[in-house]
Amino acid sequence: MSYNELRKDYLLDRWVVIAIERGRRPTDFVKQERQQAKTGVCPMCPGNEHMTPPAVLAYLQSGKGIKKVRDSNDQRHKNWVIRVISNLYPAFLPPKDRISKKQIEKNENLCLAVGHHEVLVEAPIHDAHPANASIPQLTHVINGYIDRLRELSAKPYVQYVSVFRNHGLEAGASLSHAHSQIIAMPHFPRTVKEEIHASRTYWKKNGRCAFCDIIRKERHGPRFILENPSFTAFAPYASINPMEFWIAPRKHETSLLEMSPNEIKTLAETMKTCLNGLKILVDDPPYNFGFHLTTKPEAADYYHWHLEVYPRLAIWAGYEKSTGAYINTMTPETAAESLRTEINKTR
């Protein structure tokens, strides 16, 4: 008799039941029809710039390079490559006046939602999602993340900048135009905070970065997906989502701000390759992705940034919501093998 496995996350106190007995494959998650966002006039498409707030950052093609500009209240730049605008329904709002940390943190159970909530429009082409976008266009997107991360993380009331993407209506994308979101907040989110704490503990005990050790182990194991000179992609040991995978830099870095231009281009290539493999395998499933990072200098020795991709192929129900534990009906080894095989077909 064989048993399912209860696996613990690399660093977090989080447990996952890997349901080996169910043994599902990627094709088991393909849907005949997926929910679609409402159609109509797209406010993110070229020509509709007046329907959005002014861009806090826009890339314009200038000769062989890029010119970085901002819109004004009565002017919207045209012929843009990417645009970053304020979210019309922000979760976090910038302070109107100077504000102290004491004013933000009312007490241990209450904190003002001071910060920024932005949308990065990834391309003039409506469907230029990462799996479809050209490498130069996806490189512009990553550079846009970096520019906003640099500016927002320097603000005195910002503790953390979250860069994430929702793809598909079932993953929370109410508009289908290719876009990401950036939220600057006055506190560290729980998951990243726990990762940083556990990484610091590991470093003090072993004198090494935990993620560097994880990458070294996974690149030679059954959960390996792909590798190039700058990045390794793998399915994490205790995945909570079917087909979940992570992309991590092989060089020890704490945030996107440390990447060289060549690394940025290679990250674009890695993201496109992996997300296109996922698209083909599961017929363009909804997914979320998020960068885990920190810009705090004190974490430079022990924290390692990485990108986590969560396909939305399962529904979390009573067990997950009532226990904080998860059931994954596809082993990460199967996910990695399937992605690795699909990616190798196109190489």
Tab-separated table of C-alpha atoms in Angstrom, residues 16-337:
chain	number	residue	atom	x	y	z
A	16	VAL	CA	1.092	20.395	1.806
A	17	VAL	CA	-0.498	17.020	1.117
A	18	ILE	CA	0.941	15.780	-2.172
A	19	ALA	CA	-1.839	13.479	-3.364
A	20	ILE	CA	0.268	10.856	-5.108
A	21	GLU	CA	-2.665	8.438	-5.248
A	22	ARG	CA	-4.652	10.786	-7.499
A	23	GLY	CA	-1.712	11.165	-9.892
A	24	ARG	CA	-3.200	13.886	-12.099
A	25	ARG	CA	-1.506	15.041	-15.312
A	26	PRO	CA	-1.516	18.514	-16.934
A	27	THR	CA	-4.158	17.465	-19.488
A	28	ASP	CA	-6.555	16.680	-16.622
A	29	PHE	CA	-6.759	20.414	-15.932
A	30	VAL	CA	-7.563	21.556	-19.483
A	31	LYS	CA	-11.017	23.159	-19.601
A	32	GLN	CA	-13.263	23.212	-22.647
A	33	GLU	CA	-14.202	26.797	-21.866
A	34	ARG	CA	-12.626	29.371	-19.581
A	35	GLN	CA	-14.252	32.447	-18.143
A	36	GLN	CA	-13.496	35.536	-20.185
A	37	ALA	CA	-13.243	39.147	-19.083
A	38	LYS	CA	-15.978	41.467	-20.320
A	39	THR	CA	-15.464	42.746	-23.827
A	40	GLY	CA	-15.868	46.362	-24.870
A	41	VAL	CA	-13.675	49.411	-25.195
A	42	CYS	CA	-10.307	48.637	-23.589
A	43	PRO	CA	-8.963	51.618	-21.613
A	44	MET	CA	-5.428	50.227	-21.882
A	45	CYS	CA	-5.267	50.071	-25.672
A	46	PRO	CA	-3.541	52.849	-27.667
A	47	GLY	CA	-5.842	55.772	-28.408
A	48	ASN	CA	-7.686	55.381	-25.100
A	49	GLU	CA	-5.035	56.951	-22.851
A	50	HIS	CA	-7.572	59.616	-21.801
A	51	MET	CA	-9.597	56.862	-20.113
A	52	THR	CA	-6.827	56.224	-17.570
A	53	PRO	CA	-5.027	58.338	-14.987
A	54	PRO	CA	-1.854	60.050	-16.274
A	55	ALA	CA	1.134	57.742	-16.574
A	56	VAL	CA	3.675	58.040	-13.770
A	57	LEU	CA	6.094	56.379	-16.185
A	58	ALA	CA	5.956	55.689	-19.910
A	59	TYR	CA	8.567	54.314	-22.258
A	60	LEU	CA	8.662	55.945	-25.691
A	61	GLN	CA	10.727	54.613	-28.567
A	62	SER	CA	13.469	57.161	-29.273
A	63	GLY	CA	15.816	56.256	-32.112
A	64	LYS	CA	17.418	52.973	-31.095
A	65	GLY	CA	16.742	53.555	-27.406
A	66	ILE	CA	13.985	54.353	-24.927
A	67	LYS	CA	12.918	57.746	-23.612
A	68	LYS	CA	11.287	57.737	-20.163
A	69	VAL	CA	8.500	60.288	-19.602
A	70	ARG	CA	5.541	61.105	-17.359
A	71	ASP	CA	2.081	62.276	-18.411
A	72	SER	CA	0.524	65.413	-17.023
A	73	ASN	CA	-3.136	65.880	-16.075
A	74	ASP	CA	-3.960	67.378	-19.477
A	75	GLN	CA	-1.432	65.503	-21.616
A	76	ARG	CA	-1.166	61.817	-22.449
A	77	HIS	CA	1.849	60.598	-24.397
A	78	LYS	CA	1.116	58.469	-27.454
A	79	ASN	CA	3.197	55.832	-29.231
A	80	TRP	CA	4.296	54.312	-25.932
A	81	VAL	CA	6.011	50.963	-25.401
A	82	ILE	CA	4.846	50.465	-21.796
A	83	ARG	CA	2.808	52.693	-19.443
A	84	VAL	CA	2.527	52.724	-15.649
A	85	ILE	CA	-0.656	54.299	-14.273
A	86	SER	CA	-2.338	54.561	-10.890
A	87	ASN	CA	-4.985	51.920	-10.241
A	88	LEU	CA	-8.489	53.396	-10.447
A	89	TYR	CA	-9.492	51.347	-7.388
A	90	PRO	CA	-6.340	51.398	-5.238
A	91	ALA	CA	-5.811	49.277	-2.149
A	92	PHE	CA	-3.126	51.733	-0.948
A	93	LEU	CA	-3.098	55.526	-1.319
A	94	PRO	CA	-0.129	57.915	-1.059
A	95	PRO	CA	-0.214	60.343	1.880
A	96	LYS	CA	-1.331	63.873	1.069
A	97	ASP	CA	1.210	65.323	3.515
A	98	ARG	CA	4.389	64.131	5.192
A	99	ILE	CA	3.554	61.316	7.547
A	100	SER	CA	5.565	59.637	10.265
A	101	LYS	CA	5.900	55.923	10.965
A	102	LYS	CA	4.086	56.496	14.247
A	103	GLN	CA	1.141	58.057	12.424
A	104	ILE	CA	0.966	55.114	10.005
A	105	GLU	CA	1.193	52.432	12.700
A	106	LYS	CA	-1.797	53.243	14.890
A	107	ASN	CA	-1.265	50.189	17.100
A	108	GLU	CA	-0.142	46.561	16.787
A	109	ASN	CA	-3.469	45.632	15.169
A	110	LEU	CA	-4.026	48.655	12.930
A	111	CYS	CA	-1.940	50.324	10.247
A	112	LEU	CA	-3.003	52.942	7.702
A	113	ALA	CA	-3.002	51.626	4.110
A	114	VAL	CA	-0.532	54.275	2.958
A	115	GLY	CA	1.388	53.562	-0.221
A	116	HIS	CA	0.884	53.233	-3.970
A	117	HIS	CA	-1.106	50.920	-6.207
A	118	GLU	CA	-0.088	50.982	-9.863
A	119	VAL	CA	-0.837	49.127	-13.085
A	120	LEU	CA	1.920	48.452	-15.607
A	121	VAL	CA	0.428	48.175	-19.108
A	122	GLU	CA	2.823	45.712	-20.689
A	123	ALA	CA	2.421	46.529	-24.383
A	124	PRO	CA	0.343	48.479	-26.889
A	125	ILE	CA	-0.741	45.081	-28.291
A	126	HIS	CA	-3.754	43.866	-26.322
A	127	ASP	CA	-2.736	40.188	-26.103
A	128	ALA	CA	1.024	40.592	-25.628
A	129	HIS	CA	1.087	38.475	-22.475
A	130	PRO	CA	4.488	37.086	-21.393
A	131	ALA	CA	3.965	33.773	-23.211
A	132	ASN	CA	3.246	35.694	-26.445
A	133	ALA	CA	5.359	38.849	-26.114
A	134	SER	CA	8.631	39.389	-27.932
A	135	ILE	CA	11.785	39.234	-25.832
A	136	PRO	CA	12.512	42.963	-26.343
A	137	GLN	CA	8.970	43.838	-25.205
A	138	LEU	CA	9.153	41.591	-22.135
A	139	THR	CA	12.552	43.123	-21.354
A	140	HIS	CA	10.875	46.564	-21.318
A	141	VAL	CA	8.301	45.197	-18.876
A	142	ILE	CA	10.992	43.955	-16.476
A	143	ASN	CA	12.843	47.272	-16.779
A	144	GLY	CA	9.552	48.968	-15.895
A	145	TYR	CA	9.291	46.803	-12.769
A	146	ILE	CA	12.826	47.829	-11.837
A	147	ASP	CA	12.247	51.548	-12.394
A	148	ARG	CA	9.122	51.555	-10.233
A	149	LEU	CA	10.734	49.345	-7.578
A	150	ARG	CA	13.671	51.738	-7.347
A	151	GLU	CA	11.489	54.848	-7.007
A	152	LEU	CA	8.818	53.429	-4.710
A	153	SER	CA	11.159	51.565	-2.338
A	154	ALA	CA	13.015	54.833	-1.671
A	155	LYS	CA	9.926	56.511	-0.207
A	156	PRO	CA	10.144	56.816	3.600
A	157	TYR	CA	6.656	55.382	4.228
A	158	VAL	CA	7.215	52.290	2.021
A	159	GLN	CA	8.541	49.095	3.568
A	160	TYR	CA	7.820	46.646	0.758
A	161	VAL	CA	7.038	46.746	-2.968
A	162	SER	CA	5.007	43.851	-4.380
A	163	VAL	CA	5.275	43.191	-8.124
A	164	PHE	CA	2.704	40.683	-9.336
A	165	ARG	CA	0.562	39.593	-12.248
A	166	ASN	CA	-2.948	38.154	-12.579
A	167	HIS	CA	-3.596	36.330	-15.847
A	168	GLY	CA	-7.169	35.423	-16.737
A	169	LEU	CA	-10.486	36.281	-15.123
A	170	GLU	CA	-10.326	33.304	-12.745
A	171	ALA	CA	-6.990	34.621	-11.465
A	172	GLY	CA	-8.400	38.086	-10.739
A	173	ALA	CA	-7.689	39.953	-14.005
A	174	SER	CA	-10.875	41.898	-14.745
A	175	LEU	CA	-9.291	43.422	-17.876
A	176	SER	CA	-7.775	41.162	-20.521
A	177	HIS	CA	-5.164	43.627	-21.835
A	178	ALA	CA	-1.673	42.438	-20.826
A	179	HIS	CA	-0.802	44.140	-17.540
A	180	SER	CA	0.908	43.678	-14.174
A	181	GLN	CA	0.387	45.422	-10.847
A	182	ILE	CA	2.760	47.058	-8.377
A	183	ILE	CA	1.790	47.779	-4.765
A	184	ALA	CA	4.024	49.736	-2.401
A	185	MET	CA	2.998	49.218	1.216
A	186	PRO	CA	4.026	50.356	4.713
A	187	HIS	CA	4.615	46.846	6.070
A	188	PHE	CA	6.194	43.530	5.076
A	189	PRO	CA	3.681	40.894	3.884
A	190	ARG	CA	3.603	37.794	6.059
A	191	THR	CA	4.997	35.265	3.579
A	192	VAL	CA	8.046	37.301	2.603
A	193	LYS	CA	8.620	38.347	6.212
A	194	GLU	CA	8.651	34.690	7.288
A	195	GLU	CA	10.982	33.779	4.407
A	196	ILE	CA	13.388	36.534	5.411
A	197	HIS	CA	13.334	35.456	9.059
A	198	ALA	CA	13.897	31.778	8.185
A	199	SER	CA	16.651	32.708	5.698
A	200	ARG	CA	18.423	34.744	8.368
A	201	THR	CA	18.220	31.839	10.825
A	202	TYR	CA	19.598	29.433	8.207
A	203	TRP	CA	22.435	31.803	7.338
A	204	LYS	CA	23.431	32.252	10.986
A	205	LYS	CA	23.487	28.485	11.490
A	206	ASN	CA	25.144	27.423	8.217
A	207	GLY	CA	26.940	30.513	6.926
A	208	ARG	CA	25.184	30.114	3.565
A	209	CYS	CA	22.110	31.397	1.781
A	210	ALA	CA	19.202	28.946	2.058
A	211	PHE	CA	17.972	29.704	-1.456
A	212	CYS	CA	21.437	29.213	-2.943
A	213	ASP	CA	21.432	25.751	-1.361
A	214	ILE	CA	17.867	25.062	-2.599
A	215	ILE	CA	18.837	26.004	-6.156
A	216	ARG	CA	21.969	23.812	-6.044
A	217	LYS	CA	19.881	20.857	-4.900
A	218	GLU	CA	16.942	21.310	-7.276
A	219	ARG	CA	19.028	21.795	-10.430
A	220	HIS	CA	20.190	18.165	-10.097
A	221	GLY	CA	16.880	16.619	-9.026
A	222	PRO	CA	13.521	15.439	-10.413
A	223	ARG	CA	11.880	18.869	-10.004
A	224	PHE	CA	14.321	20.647	-12.334
A	225	ILE	CA	12.730	22.409	-15.344
A	226	LEU	CA	15.405	24.460	-17.103
A	227	GLU	CA	18.637	26.319	-16.571
A	228	ASN	CA	20.704	28.939	-18.383
A	229	PRO	CA	23.782	30.913	-17.281
A	230	SER	CA	21.682	33.267	-15.102
A	231	PHE	CA	18.535	31.452	-13.914
A	232	THR	CA	17.184	28.111	-12.739
A	233	ALA	CA	13.524	27.126	-13.000
A	234	PHE	CA	12.102	24.311	-10.883
A	235	ALA	CA	8.924	23.022	-9.277
A	236	PRO	CA	9.183	23.563	-5.504
A	237	TYR	CA	9.291	20.494	-3.257
A	238	ALA	CA	6.079	21.407	-1.391
A	239	SER	CA	4.093	23.084	-4.186
A	240	ILE	CA	0.647	24.183	-3.090
A	241	ASN	CA	-0.630	24.555	-6.673
A	242	PRO	CA	-0.657	22.022	-9.519
A	243	MET	CA	1.982	23.034	-12.120
A	244	GLU	CA	3.530	25.627	-9.772
A	245	PHE	CA	7.095	26.634	-10.617
A	246	TRP	CA	9.715	29.121	-9.444
A	247	ILE	CA	12.439	31.012	-11.293
A	248	ALA	CA	15.498	32.059	-9.268
A	249	PRO	CA	18.784	33.766	-10.160
A	250	ARG	CA	21.811	31.498	-9.897
A	251	LYS	CA	23.826	34.444	-8.587
A	252	HIS	CA	22.990	35.549	-5.051
A	253	GLU	CA	20.831	38.688	-5.327
A	254	THR	CA	18.222	40.142	-2.971
A	255	SER	CA	16.167	42.143	-5.488
A	256	LEU	CA	15.635	42.929	-9.151
A	257	LEU	CA	17.685	46.091	-8.680
A	258	GLU	CA	20.888	44.024	-8.734
A	259	MET	CA	20.412	42.530	-12.193
A	260	SER	CA	22.680	43.467	-15.093
A	261	PRO	CA	21.175	44.330	-18.517
A	262	ASN	CA	22.143	40.870	-19.766
A	263	GLU	CA	20.447	39.209	-16.789
A	264	ILE	CA	17.288	41.231	-17.422
A	265	LYS	CA	17.145	39.991	-21.017
A	266	THR	CA	17.816	36.426	-19.875
A	267	LEU	CA	15.036	36.688	-17.290
A	268	ALA	CA	12.664	37.776	-20.082
A	269	GLU	CA	13.708	34.725	-22.114
A	270	THR	CA	13.283	32.406	-19.111
A	271	MET	CA	9.840	33.769	-18.224
A	272	LYS	CA	8.617	33.552	-21.810
A	273	THR	CA	9.906	29.982	-22.228
A	274	CYS	CA	8.329	28.696	-18.999
A	275	LEU	CA	5.023	30.548	-19.349
A	276	ASN	CA	4.688	29.472	-22.976
A	277	GLY	CA	5.277	25.875	-21.902
A	278	LEU	CA	2.517	26.253	-19.297
A	279	LYS	CA	0.212	27.823	-21.891
A	280	ILE	CA	0.660	24.914	-24.311
A	281	LEU	CA	0.370	22.199	-21.650
A	282	VAL	CA	-2.823	23.457	-19.985
A	283	ASP	CA	-4.379	25.519	-22.779
A	284	ASP	CA	-3.530	29.001	-21.467
A	285	PRO	CA	-4.655	28.560	-17.853
A	286	PRO	CA	-5.297	31.406	-15.430
A	287	TYR	CA	-2.313	32.066	-13.191
A	288	ASN	CA	-0.807	34.512	-10.743
A	289	PHE	CA	2.842	35.297	-10.347
A	290	GLY	CA	4.714	37.359	-7.815
A	291	PHE	CA	8.288	38.414	-7.143
A	292	HIS	CA	9.595	37.713	-3.631
A	293	LEU	CA	12.322	40.241	-2.882
A	294	THR	CA	13.649	42.820	-0.477
A	295	THR	CA	15.560	46.059	-0.975
A	296	LYS	CA	16.697	46.179	2.663
A	297	PRO	CA	20.539	46.266	2.819
A	298	GLU	CA	20.635	44.247	6.039
A	299	ALA	CA	19.205	41.216	4.184
A	300	ALA	CA	21.895	41.232	1.487
A	301	ASP	CA	23.802	38.243	2.908
A	302	TYR	CA	20.925	35.875	3.482
A	303	TYR	CA	17.863	36.648	1.295
A	304	HIS	CA	17.549	35.604	-2.357
A	305	TRP	CA	14.872	37.006	-4.674
A	306	HIS	CA	12.803	34.686	-6.818
A	307	LEU	CA	9.657	34.610	-8.948
A	308	GLU	CA	6.831	32.263	-7.982
A	309	VAL	CA	4.203	31.244	-10.569
A	310	TYR	CA	0.869	29.843	-9.333
A	311	PRO	CA	-1.430	28.322	-11.992
A	312	ARG	CA	-5.068	28.501	-10.857
A	313	LEU	CA	-5.971	24.889	-11.568
A	314	ALA	CA	-7.533	23.880	-8.253
A	315	ILE	CA	-10.141	25.283	-5.907
A	316	TRP	CA	-9.204	25.730	-2.266
A	317	ALA	CA	-12.135	24.545	-0.196
A	318	GLY	CA	-12.981	23.811	3.433
A	319	TYR	CA	-9.836	21.881	4.333
A	320	GLU	CA	-7.481	24.573	3.059
A	321	LYS	CA	-9.476	27.497	4.417
A	322	SER	CA	-9.989	25.983	7.858
A	323	THR	CA	-6.475	24.574	8.405
A	324	GLY	CA	-4.015	26.725	6.444
A	325	ALA	CA	-2.674	23.498	4.918
A	326	TYR	CA	-3.163	22.463	1.299
A	327	ILE	CA	-3.828	19.467	-0.936
A	328	ASN	CA	-2.020	19.374	-4.282
A	329	THR	CA	-3.357	16.747	-6.674
A	330	MET	CA	-0.294	16.840	-8.926
A	331	THR	CA	3.177	16.010	-7.694
A	332	PRO	CA	5.786	18.699	-8.361
A	333	GLU	CA	7.910	15.974	-9.968
A	334	THR	CA	5.152	15.374	-12.548
A	335	ALA	CA	4.739	19.116	-13.104
A	336	ALA	CA	8.470	19.574	-13.662
A	337	GLU	CA	8.751	16.591	-15.998
